[in-house]
Coordinates of C-alpha atoms and ligand atoms in Angstrom, one line a residue:
Chain A
M6 CA 81.4 -98.4 -69.5
S7 CA 82.9 -95.4 -67.8
E8 CA 83.3 -93.7 -71.1
S9 CA 79.7 -94.0 -72.2
G10 CA 78.7 -92.8 -68.7
M11 CA 80.8 -89.7 -69.2
N12 CA 79.3 -89.1 -72.7
Q13 CA 75.8 -89.6 -71.4
A14 CA 75.9 -86.9 -68.8
P15 CA 76.5 -83.9 -71.2
A16 CA 74.0 -85.4 -73.6
L17 CA 71.4 -85.8 -70.9
Q18 CA 72.1 -82.3 -69.7
F19 CA 71.7 -81.0 -73.3
F20 CA 68.3 -82.6 -73.7
G21 CA 67.3 -81.6 -70.3
R22 CA 68.1 -78.0 -71.1
L23 CA 66.4 -78.3 -74.5
G24 CA 63.3 -79.7 -72.8
R25 CA 63.2 -77.0 -70.2
R26 CA 63.6 -74.4 -72.9
A27 CA 60.7 -75.9 -74.9
L28 CA 58.5 -76.1 -71.9
C29 CA 59.3 -72.5 -71.0
S30 CA 58.6 -71.3 -74.5
L31 CA 55.3 -73.2 -74.5
E32 CA 54.4 -71.6 -71.2
Q33 CA 55.2 -68.2 -72.5
L34 CA 53.1 -68.8 -75.6
G35 CA 50.2 -69.8 -73.4
D36 CA 50.7 -66.8 -71.2
A37 CA 50.9 -64.5 -74.2
T38 CA 47.7 -65.9 -75.7
R39 CA 45.9 -65.5 -72.4
L40 CA 47.0 -62.0 -71.9
G41 CA 46.2 -61.0 -75.5
A42 CA 42.8 -62.7 -75.3
H43 CA 42.1 -60.9 -72.0
A44 CA 43.0 -57.6 -73.4
L45 CA 40.9 -58.2 -76.5
S46 CA 37.9 -59.2 -74.4
L47 CA 38.0 -55.8 -72.8
I48 CA 37.0 -54.3 -76.1
V49 CA 33.4 -54.7 -75.0
A50 CA 34.0 -53.2 -71.5
R51 CA 33.3 -49.6 -70.7
P52 CA 34.7 -47.0 -71.0
W53 CA 35.4 -47.2 -74.8
Q54 CA 39.0 -46.6 -75.7
G55 CA 38.2 -45.0 -79.1
K56 CA 40.4 -41.9 -78.5
H57 CA 43.4 -44.0 -77.5
F58 CA 42.9 -46.3 -80.5
I59 CA 42.9 -43.4 -82.9
L60 CA 46.0 -41.9 -81.3
Q61 CA 47.8 -45.2 -81.7
L62 CA 46.6 -45.8 -85.2
Y63 CA 47.9 -42.3 -86.1
A64 CA 51.3 -42.9 -84.4
L65 CA 51.7 -46.3 -86.0
G66 CA 50.2 -45.7 -89.4
V67 CA 51.3 -42.2 -90.3
G68 CA 54.6 -42.7 -88.5
S69 CA 55.5 -45.7 -90.6
L70 CA 54.3 -44.2 -93.9
I71 CA 57.6 -42.8 -95.1
I72 CA 59.6 -45.9 -94.4
I73 CA 56.9 -48.1 -96.0
A74 CA 56.9 -45.9 -99.1
I75 CA 60.7 -46.0 -99.4
T76 CA 61.0 -49.7 -98.9
G77 CA 58.1 -50.3 -101.2
A78 CA 59.6 -48.2 -104.0
F79 CA 63.0 -49.8 -103.8
T80 CA 61.6 -53.3 -103.6
G81 CA 59.5 -52.7 -106.8
M82 CA 62.5 -51.2 -108.5
V83 CA 65.0 -54.0 -107.7
L84 CA 62.4 -56.6 -108.6
A85 CA 61.9 -55.1 -112.0
L86 CA 65.7 -55.1 -112.5
Q87 CA 66.1 -58.7 -111.4
G88 CA 63.0 -59.9 -113.1
Y89 CA 64.0 -58.3 -116.4
Y90 CA 67.5 -59.9 -116.2
T91 CA 65.9 -63.4 -115.7
L92 CA 63.0 -63.0 -118.1
A93 CA 65.2 -61.6 -120.9
K94 CA 67.0 -64.9 -121.0
F95 CA 63.7 -66.5 -122.1
G96 CA 62.7 -63.6 -124.3
S97 CA 59.6 -63.0 -122.2
E98 CA 60.2 -59.5 -120.9
S99 CA 56.5 -58.8 -121.5
L100 CA 55.8 -60.9 -118.3
L101 CA 57.7 -58.4 -116.2
G102 CA 54.6 -56.6 -114.9
A103 CA 53.0 -59.9 -113.9
G104 CA 56.2 -61.0 -112.2
V105 CA 56.7 -57.9 -110.2
A106 CA 53.0 -57.6 -109.1
L107 CA 52.7 -61.2 -108.1
S108 CA 55.9 -61.2 -106.1
I109 CA 54.9 -58.0 -104.3
I110 CA 51.2 -58.8 -103.6
R111 CA 51.7 -62.4 -102.6
E112 CA 55.0 -62.3 -100.8
L113 CA 57.2 -59.3 -100.5
G114 CA 54.6 -56.7 -99.6
P115 CA 53.2 -58.5 -96.6
V116 CA 56.6 -59.8 -95.3
L117 CA 58.8 -56.7 -95.9
G118 CA 56.0 -54.4 -94.8
A119 CA 55.6 -56.4 -91.6
F120 CA 59.4 -56.3 -91.0
M121 CA 59.4 -52.5 -91.4
V122 CA 56.5 -52.1 -89.0
I123 CA 58.2 -54.4 -86.5
G124 CA 61.4 -52.4 -86.6
R125 CA 59.8 -49.0 -86.7
A126 CA 56.7 -49.3 -84.4
G127 CA 56.8 -52.8 -82.8
S128 CA 60.0 -52.2 -81.0
S129 CA 58.8 -48.8 -79.7
I130 CA 55.6 -50.4 -78.4
T131 CA 57.6 -52.9 -76.4
A132 CA 60.0 -50.4 -75.0
E133 CA 57.2 -47.9 -74.1
I134 CA 55.2 -50.5 -72.3
G135 CA 58.3 -51.9 -70.6
I136 CA 59.3 -48.5 -69.3
M137 CA 55.8 -47.9 -68.0
R138 CA 56.2 -51.0 -66.0
V139 CA 59.7 -50.2 -64.7
T140 CA 58.5 -46.8 -63.5
E141 CA 55.3 -48.3 -62.0
Q142 CA 53.1 -46.2 -64.3
T143 CA 51.0 -49.3 -65.0
D144 CA 50.6 -49.8 -61.3
A145 CA 49.6 -46.1 -60.9
L146 CA 47.0 -46.6 -63.7
E147 CA 45.7 -49.6 -61.8
M148 CA 45.4 -47.7 -58.6
M149 CA 43.6 -44.9 -60.4
A150 CA 41.0 -47.5 -61.5
V151 CA 42.2 -47.6 -65.1
N152 CA 42.9 -51.1 -66.4
P153 CA 46.3 -50.9 -68.2
K154 CA 45.3 -54.0 -70.3
Q155 CA 42.4 -52.1 -71.6
R156 CA 44.0 -48.7 -71.8
I157 CA 47.5 -49.6 -73.0
L158 CA 47.5 -53.1 -74.6
L159 CA 44.1 -53.2 -76.3
P160 CA 44.4 -50.0 -78.4
R161 CA 47.9 -51.0 -79.5
I162 CA 46.9 -54.5 -80.6
I163 CA 43.9 -53.3 -82.5
A164 CA 45.8 -50.4 -84.0
T165 CA 48.6 -52.7 -85.3
A166 CA 46.0 -55.2 -86.6
I167 CA 44.4 -52.5 -88.7
A168 CA 47.4 -50.3 -89.6
V169 CA 49.6 -53.2 -90.9
P170 CA 47.2 -54.3 -93.7
L171 CA 46.7 -50.7 -94.8
L172 CA 50.4 -50.0 -94.8
I173 CA 51.0 -53.1 -96.8
A174 CA 48.4 -52.1 -99.3
I175 CA 50.3 -48.8 -99.8
F176 CA 53.6 -50.8 -100.0
D177 CA 52.1 -52.9 -102.8
V178 CA 50.8 -50.0 -104.8
I179 CA 54.1 -48.0 -104.5
G180 CA 56.1 -51.1 -105.3
I181 CA 54.2 -52.0 -108.4
G182 CA 54.3 -48.3 -109.5
A183 CA 58.1 -48.2 -109.0
G184 CA 58.5 -51.5 -110.8
Y185 CA 56.6 -49.9 -113.8
V186 CA 58.8 -46.9 -113.9
V187 CA 62.0 -49.0 -113.9
G188 CA 60.6 -51.6 -116.3
V189 CA 59.0 -49.3 -118.8
E190 CA 60.9 -46.1 -118.6
L191 CA 64.4 -47.5 -117.9
L192 CA 64.4 -50.9 -119.5
H193 CA 61.9 -50.1 -122.3
V194 CA 59.5 -53.0 -121.8
N195 CA 56.4 -52.4 -123.8
P196 CA 54.0 -50.5 -121.5
G197 CA 50.9 -52.1 -122.9
A198 CA 52.3 -55.6 -122.4
Y199 CA 53.5 -54.7 -118.9
V200 CA 50.1 -53.7 -117.8
A201 CA 48.1 -56.2 -119.8
E202 CA 50.1 -59.2 -118.5
M203 CA 49.8 -57.9 -115.0
V204 CA 46.0 -57.5 -115.2
A205 CA 45.7 -60.9 -116.8
K206 CA 47.9 -62.9 -114.4
V207 CA 47.1 -61.3 -111.0
T208 CA 43.8 -62.8 -109.7
M209 CA 41.6 -61.9 -106.8
H210 CA 42.8 -65.1 -105.2
D211 CA 46.3 -63.6 -105.0
I212 CA 45.0 -60.4 -103.6
Y213 CA 43.0 -62.1 -100.9
G214 CA 46.0 -64.2 -100.0
G215 CA 48.1 -61.1 -99.6
W216 CA 45.4 -59.5 -97.5
T217 CA 45.0 -62.5 -95.2
K218 CA 48.7 -62.5 -94.6
S219 CA 48.9 -58.9 -93.8
I220 CA 45.9 -59.1 -91.4
V221 CA 47.4 -62.1 -89.6
F222 CA 50.9 -60.5 -89.5
G223 CA 49.4 -57.2 -88.1
F224 CA 47.6 -59.0 -85.4
M225 CA 50.7 -61.1 -84.5
I226 CA 52.9 -58.1 -84.3
G227 CA 50.5 -56.3 -82.0
M228 CA 50.1 -59.3 -79.7
I229 CA 53.9 -60.1 -79.5
C230 CA 55.1 -56.6 -79.0
T231 CA 52.6 -55.7 -76.4
Y232 CA 53.1 -59.0 -74.5
M233 CA 56.9 -58.7 -74.5
G234 CA 56.7 -55.2 -73.1
Y235 CA 54.1 -56.0 -70.5
R236 CA 55.8 -59.1 -69.2
S237 CA 59.4 -57.7 -69.5
E238 CA 61.5 -57.9 -66.4
P239 CA 61.1 -54.5 -64.7
T240 CA 64.7 -53.3 -65.1
T241 CA 66.5 -51.3 -67.6
E242 CA 68.2 -54.4 -68.9
G243 CA 65.0 -56.3 -68.9
V244 CA 63.3 -53.8 -71.1
A245 CA 66.2 -53.7 -73.5
R246 CA 66.2 -57.4 -73.7
A247 CA 62.5 -57.6 -74.2
T248 CA 62.7 -55.1 -77.0
T249 CA 65.3 -57.1 -78.9
Q250 CA 63.4 -60.3 -78.3
A251 CA 60.2 -58.8 -79.5
V252 CA 61.8 -57.8 -82.8
V253 CA 63.4 -61.2 -83.2
I254 CA 60.3 -63.2 -82.2
A255 CA 57.9 -61.1 -84.3
S256 CA 60.2 -61.3 -87.4
V257 CA 60.8 -65.1 -87.1
G258 CA 57.1 -65.5 -86.3
V259 CA 56.1 -63.6 -89.5
L260 CA 58.4 -65.8 -91.6
I261 CA 57.0 -69.1 -90.1
M262 CA 53.4 -67.9 -90.4
D263 CA 54.2 -66.8 -93.9
Y264 CA 55.2 -70.3 -94.9
I265 CA 52.1 -71.8 -93.2
L266 CA 49.7 -69.4 -94.8
T267 CA 51.4 -69.7 -98.3
S268 CA 51.0 -73.5 -98.1
F269 CA 47.3 -73.0 -97.4
F270 CA 46.6 -70.3 -99.9
L271 CA 48.8 -71.5 -102.8
Chain B
M24 CA 37.6 -51.9 -43.1
I25 CA 40.7 -53.5 -44.5
R26 CA 41.9 -56.7 -43.0
G27 CA 44.7 -59.0 -43.9
E28 CA 44.3 -62.6 -42.8
N29 CA 47.2 -64.9 -42.7
L30 CA 48.8 -62.7 -45.3
S31 CA 52.2 -63.5 -46.7
K32 CA 54.4 -62.9 -49.7
R33 CA 57.3 -64.7 -51.2
Y34 CA 59.5 -63.7 -54.1
G35 CA 61.3 -66.9 -55.0
D36 CA 63.3 -67.8 -51.9
M37 CA 62.8 -64.4 -50.3
Q38 CA 60.1 -64.3 -47.7
A39 CA 59.2 -60.6 -48.1
L40 CA 56.3 -60.9 -45.6
A41 CA 55.8 -63.7 -43.1
P42 CA 52.2 -64.8 -42.5
T43 CA 50.5 -61.8 -40.9
N44 CA 47.2 -60.9 -39.5
I45 CA 46.5 -57.2 -39.7
Q46 CA 43.6 -54.9 -39.2
I47 CA 43.5 -51.4 -40.6
R48 CA 41.1 -49.2 -38.6
E49 CA 38.5 -47.3 -40.6
K50 CA 38.7 -43.5 -40.6
A51 CA 42.1 -43.5 -38.8
I52 CA 45.7 -43.1 -39.7
T53 CA 47.8 -46.3 -39.5
A54 CA 51.5 -45.8 -39.7
I55 CA 53.6 -48.7 -41.0
M56 CA 57.2 -48.4 -39.9
G57 CA 60.3 -50.5 -40.2
G58 CA 63.8 -50.6 -41.6
S59 CA 64.7 -50.7 -45.2
G60 CA 63.6 -54.0 -46.8
S61 CA 61.4 -54.9 -43.9
G62 CA 58.4 -55.5 -46.2
K63 CA 56.5 -52.2 -45.9
T64 CA 56.0 -51.6 -49.6
T65 CA 55.1 -55.3 -50.0
L66 CA 52.4 -55.0 -47.4
L67 CA 51.0 -51.9 -49.0
R68 CA 50.9 -53.6 -52.4
L69 CA 49.2 -56.6 -51.0
L70 CA 46.6 -54.5 -49.2
S71 CA 45.9 -52.4 -52.3
G72 CA 45.5 -55.5 -54.5
L73 CA 48.4 -54.6 -56.7
E74 CA 50.1 -57.8 -55.8
K75 CA 48.5 -61.2 -55.2
P76 CA 49.4 -62.7 -51.8
S77 CA 51.3 -66.1 -51.6
T78 CA 48.9 -67.1 -48.9
G79 CA 46.0 -65.5 -47.1
H80 CA 43.3 -63.0 -47.9
V81 CA 42.8 -59.3 -48.0
W82 CA 39.3 -58.3 -46.9
F83 CA 38.0 -55.0 -48.1
G84 CA 34.7 -54.7 -46.3
D85 CA 33.4 -58.2 -46.8
E86 CA 35.1 -58.8 -50.2
D87 CA 38.4 -60.6 -50.7
I88 CA 40.4 -58.4 -52.9
A89 CA 42.6 -61.3 -54.2
A90 CA 39.6 -63.3 -55.3
I91 CA 37.0 -60.8 -56.7
P92 CA 36.7 -60.3 -60.4
E93 CA 39.0 -57.7 -62.0
S94 CA 36.1 -55.4 -62.9
R95 CA 34.9 -55.2 -59.3
L96 CA 38.5 -54.5 -58.1
Y97 CA 38.6 -51.5 -60.4
E98 CA 35.2 -50.3 -59.0
L99 CA 36.6 -50.5 -55.5
R100 CA 39.7 -48.6 -56.6
E101 CA 37.7 -45.5 -57.5
Q102 CA 37.6 -45.0 -53.7
M103 CA 41.3 -45.5 -53.2
G104 CA 44.3 -43.3 -53.7
M105 CA 48.0 -44.3 -53.7
L106 CA 51.2 -42.3 -53.4
F107 CA 54.0 -44.4 -54.8
Q108 CA 57.4 -44.5 -53.2
Y109 CA 59.0 -43.3 -56.5
S110 CA 56.1 -41.1 -57.5
A111 CA 55.1 -43.0 -60.7
L112 CA 53.8 -40.0 -62.5
L113 CA 52.6 -40.6 -66.0
N114 CA 55.5 -39.5 -68.1
S115 CA 53.6 -38.4 -71.1
L116 CA 51.3 -36.0 -69.2
N117 CA 52.2 -32.7 -67.6
V118 CA 51.6 -31.9 -63.9
Y119 CA 48.1 -30.6 -64.5
D120 CA 47.0 -33.6 -66.5
N121 CA 48.6 -36.0 -64.0
I122 CA 46.5 -34.6 -61.2
A123 CA 43.4 -34.2 -63.3
F124 CA 43.8 -37.8 -64.7
P125 CA 41.5 -39.6 -62.2
L126 CA 39.0 -36.8 -62.5
H127 CA 39.0 -37.0 -66.3
E128 CA 38.6 -40.7 -66.1
H129 CA 35.9 -41.2 -63.5
T130 CA 33.9 -38.0 -63.3
E131 CA 31.8 -36.0 -65.7
L132 CA 32.9 -32.7 -64.2
D133 CA 33.4 -29.6 -66.4
E134 CA 37.0 -28.7 -67.2
E135 CA 36.5 -25.5 -65.3
V136 CA 35.7 -27.4 -62.1
I137 CA 38.5 -29.9 -62.7
S138 CA 40.9 -27.0 -63.2
T139 CA 39.7 -25.5 -59.9
I140 CA 40.3 -28.8 -58.0
V141 CA 43.8 -29.1 -59.6
T142 CA 44.7 -25.6 -58.5
M143 CA 43.5 -26.3 -55.0
K144 CA 45.5 -29.5 -54.8
L145 CA 48.6 -27.9 -56.2
E146 CA 48.2 -25.0 -53.7
Q147 CA 48.1 -27.5 -50.9
V148 CA 51.5 -29.0 -51.9
G149 CA 52.9 -25.6 -52.7
L150 CA 53.3 -26.1 -56.4
R151 CA 50.7 -23.8 -57.9
G152 CA 52.1 -22.4 -61.2
F153 CA 53.9 -25.5 -62.1
E154 CA 51.0 -27.0 -64.1
E155 CA 52.7 -27.0 -67.4
L156 CA 55.9 -28.8 -66.4
M157 CA 56.5 -32.4 -67.5
P158 CA 57.4 -35.0 -64.9
S159 CA 61.0 -35.2 -66.3
E160 CA 61.4 -31.5 -65.5
L161 CA 60.6 -32.0 -61.8
S162 CA 63.0 -32.7 -58.9
G163 CA 62.4 -35.8 -56.9
G164 CA 60.7 -33.9 -54.1
M165 CA 58.5 -32.0 -56.4
A166 CA 57.4 -35.2 -58.2
K167 CA 56.6 -36.6 -54.8
R168 CA 54.4 -33.6 -54.0
V169 CA 52.6 -33.8 -57.4
A170 CA 52.1 -37.5 -56.7
F171 CA 50.6 -36.6 -53.4
A172 CA 48.2 -34.2 -55.0
R173 CA 47.3 -36.8 -57.6
A174 CA 46.6 -39.4 -54.9
M175 CA 44.2 -37.0 -53.2
S176 CA 42.5 -35.5 -56.3
M177 CA 39.4 -37.8 -56.0
D178 CA 39.1 -37.2 -52.3
P179 CA 39.5 -41.0 -51.8
K180 CA 38.1 -42.9 -48.8
V181 CA 41.2 -45.0 -48.4
V182 CA 44.7 -43.7 -49.2
F183 CA 48.0 -45.6 -49.3
F184 CA 51.0 -43.4 -48.8
D185 CA 54.4 -45.1 -49.5
E186 CA 57.0 -42.9 -47.9
P187 CA 55.2 -39.6 -48.5
T188 CA 58.0 -37.5 -47.0
S189 CA 61.2 -39.3 -48.1
G190 CA 63.2 -37.1 -50.3
L191 CA 61.5 -33.9 -49.1
D192 CA 63.1 -31.0 -47.3
P193 CA 62.0 -30.6 -43.6
I194 CA 59.5 -27.9 -44.4
S195 CA 57.7 -29.7 -47.2
S196 CA 57.9 -32.8 -45.1
G197 CA 56.2 -31.1 -42.2
V198 CA 53.5 -29.6 -44.5
I199 CA 52.7 -33.0 -46.1
T200 CA 52.6 -34.7 -42.7
T201 CA 50.2 -32.1 -41.4
L202 CA 48.2 -32.3 -44.6
I203 CA 47.7 -36.1 -44.2
K204 CA 46.6 -35.6 -40.6
D205 CA 44.2 -32.7 -41.5
T206 CA 42.6 -34.3 -44.5
S207 CA 42.2 -37.7 -42.7
D208 CA 40.4 -35.9 -39.9
K209 CA 38.2 -33.7 -42.1
N210 CA 37.3 -36.2 -44.8
H211 CA 37.1 -39.2 -42.5
M212 CA 39.7 -40.8 -44.6
T213 CA 41.4 -44.1 -43.9
S214 CA 45.1 -43.6 -44.3
L215 CA 48.0 -46.0 -44.4
V216 CA 51.3 -44.3 -44.1
V217 CA 54.5 -46.1 -44.7
T218 CA 57.3 -44.1 -43.3
H219 CA 60.9 -44.1 -42.0
D220 CA 60.3 -40.9 -40.2
V221 CA 59.7 -42.1 -36.6
H222 CA 58.7 -38.7 -35.2
A223 CA 56.3 -37.8 -38.0
G224 CA 54.9 -41.3 -37.9
L225 CA 54.3 -41.4 -34.2
S226 CA 52.9 -37.9 -34.1
I227 CA 50.1 -38.4 -36.6
A228 CA 49.3 -42.1 -36.3
D229 CA 46.3 -43.4 -34.4
H230 CA 47.8 -46.9 -34.8
V231 CA 51.3 -48.0 -35.5
I232 CA 52.6 -51.2 -36.9
L233 CA 56.3 -51.9 -36.7
L234 CA 57.8 -54.4 -39.2
W235 CA 61.1 -56.2 -39.0
Q236 CA 62.3 -58.6 -41.7
G237 CA 58.8 -59.3 -42.9
T238 CA 57.2 -59.8 -39.4
I239 CA 55.2 -57.5 -37.2
I240 CA 57.2 -56.9 -34.0
A241 CA 55.0 -54.4 -32.4
K242 CA 51.6 -52.8 -32.9
G243 CA 49.5 -50.4 -31.0
S244 CA 49.0 -46.7 -30.3
A245 CA 51.9 -44.3 -30.6
D246 CA 52.3 -44.4 -26.8
D247 CA 52.2 -48.2 -26.7
I248 CA 55.1 -48.1 -29.2
R249 CA 57.0 -45.4 -27.3
N250 CA 56.7 -47.3 -24.1
S251 CA 57.4 -50.8 -25.5
N252 CA 59.8 -53.0 -23.6
D253 CA 61.0 -54.7 -26.8
E254 CA 64.7 -53.9 -27.3
R255 CA 64.2 -54.0 -31.1
V256 CA 61.5 -51.3 -30.9
Q257 CA 63.5 -49.1 -28.7
Q258 CA 66.5 -49.5 -31.0
F259 CA 64.5 -48.5 -34.0
L260 CA 62.9 -45.5 -32.3
E261 CA 66.3 -44.2 -31.1
G262 CA 68.1 -45.1 -34.3
R263 CA 70.9 -46.8 -32.3
P264 CA 73.4 -48.6 -34.6
D265 CA 74.0 -51.4 -32.0
G266 CA 71.3 -53.6 -30.6
P267 CA 69.2 -56.6 -31.5
I268 CA 68.5 -55.4 -35.0
P269 CA 71.7 -55.6 -37.0
F270 CA 72.4 -52.8 -39.4
S271 CA 74.0 -55.1 -41.9
R272 CA 71.7 -57.4 -43.8
S273 CA 74.7 -59.6 -44.8
T274 CA 74.7 -63.2 -43.6
T275 CA 78.4 -63.9 -43.9
T276 CA 81.2 -62.5 -41.8
Y277 CA 82.9 -59.4 -43.0
L278 CA 86.4 -60.7 -42.2
D279 CA 85.9 -63.8 -44.3
D280 CA 84.5 -61.9 -47.2
I281 CA 87.2 -59.4 -47.2
T282 CA 90.0 -62.0 -47.0
H283 CA 88.1 -64.2 -49.6
K284 CA 87.8 -67.1 -47.3
P285 CA 84.8 -69.4 -47.9
G286 CA 82.0 -67.7 -46.0
T287 CA 81.0 -69.0 -42.6
V288 CA 77.4 -68.2 -42.0
R289 CA 76.8 -65.9 -39.2
L290 CA 74.2 -66.9 -36.6
E291 CA 71.1 -64.8 -36.5
P292 CA 70.9 -62.8 -33.2
Ligands
ATP13 N1 59.5 -57.7 -57.0 C1 60.4 -58.2 -56.1 N2 61.1 -59.3 -56.4 C2 61.9 -59.9 -55.5 N3 62.1 -59.4 -54.3 C3 61.4 -58.4 -53.9 C4 60.5 -57.7 -54.8 N4 60.0 -56.7 -54.1 C5 60.5 -56.7 -52.9 N5 61.4 -57.7 -52.7 C6 62.1 -58.1 -51.5 O1 61.2 -58.1 -50.4 C7 61.8 -57.4 -49.3 C8 60.9 -56.3 -48.8 O2 60.8 -55.3 -49.7 P1 59.9 -54.0 -49.6 O3 60.1 -53.3 -50.9 O4 58.6 -54.4 -49.1 O5 60.7 -53.2 -48.4 P2 60.4 -51.9 -47.8 O6 60.1 -52.1 -46.4 O7 59.4 -51.1 -48.6 O8 61.9 -51.1 -47.9 P3 62.2 -49.6 -48.1 O9 62.0 -48.9 -46.9 O10 63.7 -49.6 -48.5 O11 61.3 -49.1 -49.2 C9 63.1 -56.9 -49.7 O12 64.1 -57.7 -49.1 C10 63.2 -57.0 -51.2 O13 64.5 -57.5 -51.6
MG14 MG1 59.4 -49.4 -49.8

């Protein structure tokens, strides 16, 4: 009797904590959606934020270009190596082009591209907005009759939603190109077969799937990173924590969403 | 013009402002004074709509700031200015662009006109020639003066000053105080000045509000305050360490804390 009572208490406590955590997360999700939706609804409000959107797009897009190119190239190269190793066992090296292109377009481009943007740009968005809150710059904007949701959040959300698909498209092209170099020049796969199989096996359906993923990921990254910054606790520690959390949540979110989307678009 | 009705603010367990009725006179200077942590900044943030009250209303004319749509609040704010306690300059812009920011946002003025206005405002705070500096390159007092110039750049009808003179040397402090008085008189500006500086506060204010631990303990003209019989008011004015207002905000006894005995709660005076 007494033993089961003693066992129950920690168990109850555990489920209590779990439940509270779940409720808290749910509440945050609701809050994030509301804030994001509010910011997005301000797209129709005057004054237009075109200039700020372009500035953000430039910072995000051009700023992430090099890292996207490098990761794209090495992903394509390693895929070609690994693919060749596996395919050679079945004597079907000619399929290498199709293998590399499909993996990159359907899966690795969107996911790895998104990861790179999260690490390179997403974290800095969260930190920047968090610091603006700590130093009361968002309050100052409000008092100068400039809505920080419209001026700070909106351009960043839209810019990520547009920049990520474009960056991922570049990732795909560079990855496939680098795969070709390794496959054809280094491993001596027949160039005709490489390209022909790739063109034959990759369908528009695959490409649309990749695009859908990258648009959804871009949008998600923008929403999560701006939200975490805007709602971070206004202390040095709070901003640091929010930045780490933004990276973790966005990355995990991308993977979960990736599974959901793949199961729909398969 | 601005009226707080049954206004209060809670942060968790902390009652930063007890339910308060407050009236800010139009075209006059109201000084809000009180010790550290007495709720002055909180009151200012409530009255300016930066913070939502836990209870009560803030009437701006006949509109409740806490209840009107966001877009209307931003319209009203074009007539407001605010000097923040810690300046809150926009880090990514230099001094010139910080002061010109409201003008760029809300007016169609030519850059030449804006530049003239900025120069005038900088001259007032004695920082002409510092246009190109970034906020990180300014001292605390300089940043405060730039923030002052920024708050005034639109010639607002209502200005909230949170500690306009703290961190300033006596001369700058005097200049800023006089500046608040002069512009208020000339432009018929409604000013709310939060300050620790008893002499400056009493000398320029038409109306004084004295806060203590989130409650108003005295209000009236400067003379009313000077002649108040309330011991707490006199202690504050004279800056006496002993009196009804304890200097320490701790609620446990020092001896117990220092000898690590379980704290006995000290009775409030
Ligand atoms: N964001 C907040 N979260 C929790 N407590 C707060 C917050 N802001 C203020 N407080 C508390 O409310 C009380 C009043 O704070 P407030 O900043 O209004 O004081 P103040 O009169 O402006 O003091 P000072 O003269 O030092 O600036 C303080 O006890 C403070 O601890
Ligand atoms: Mg304060």
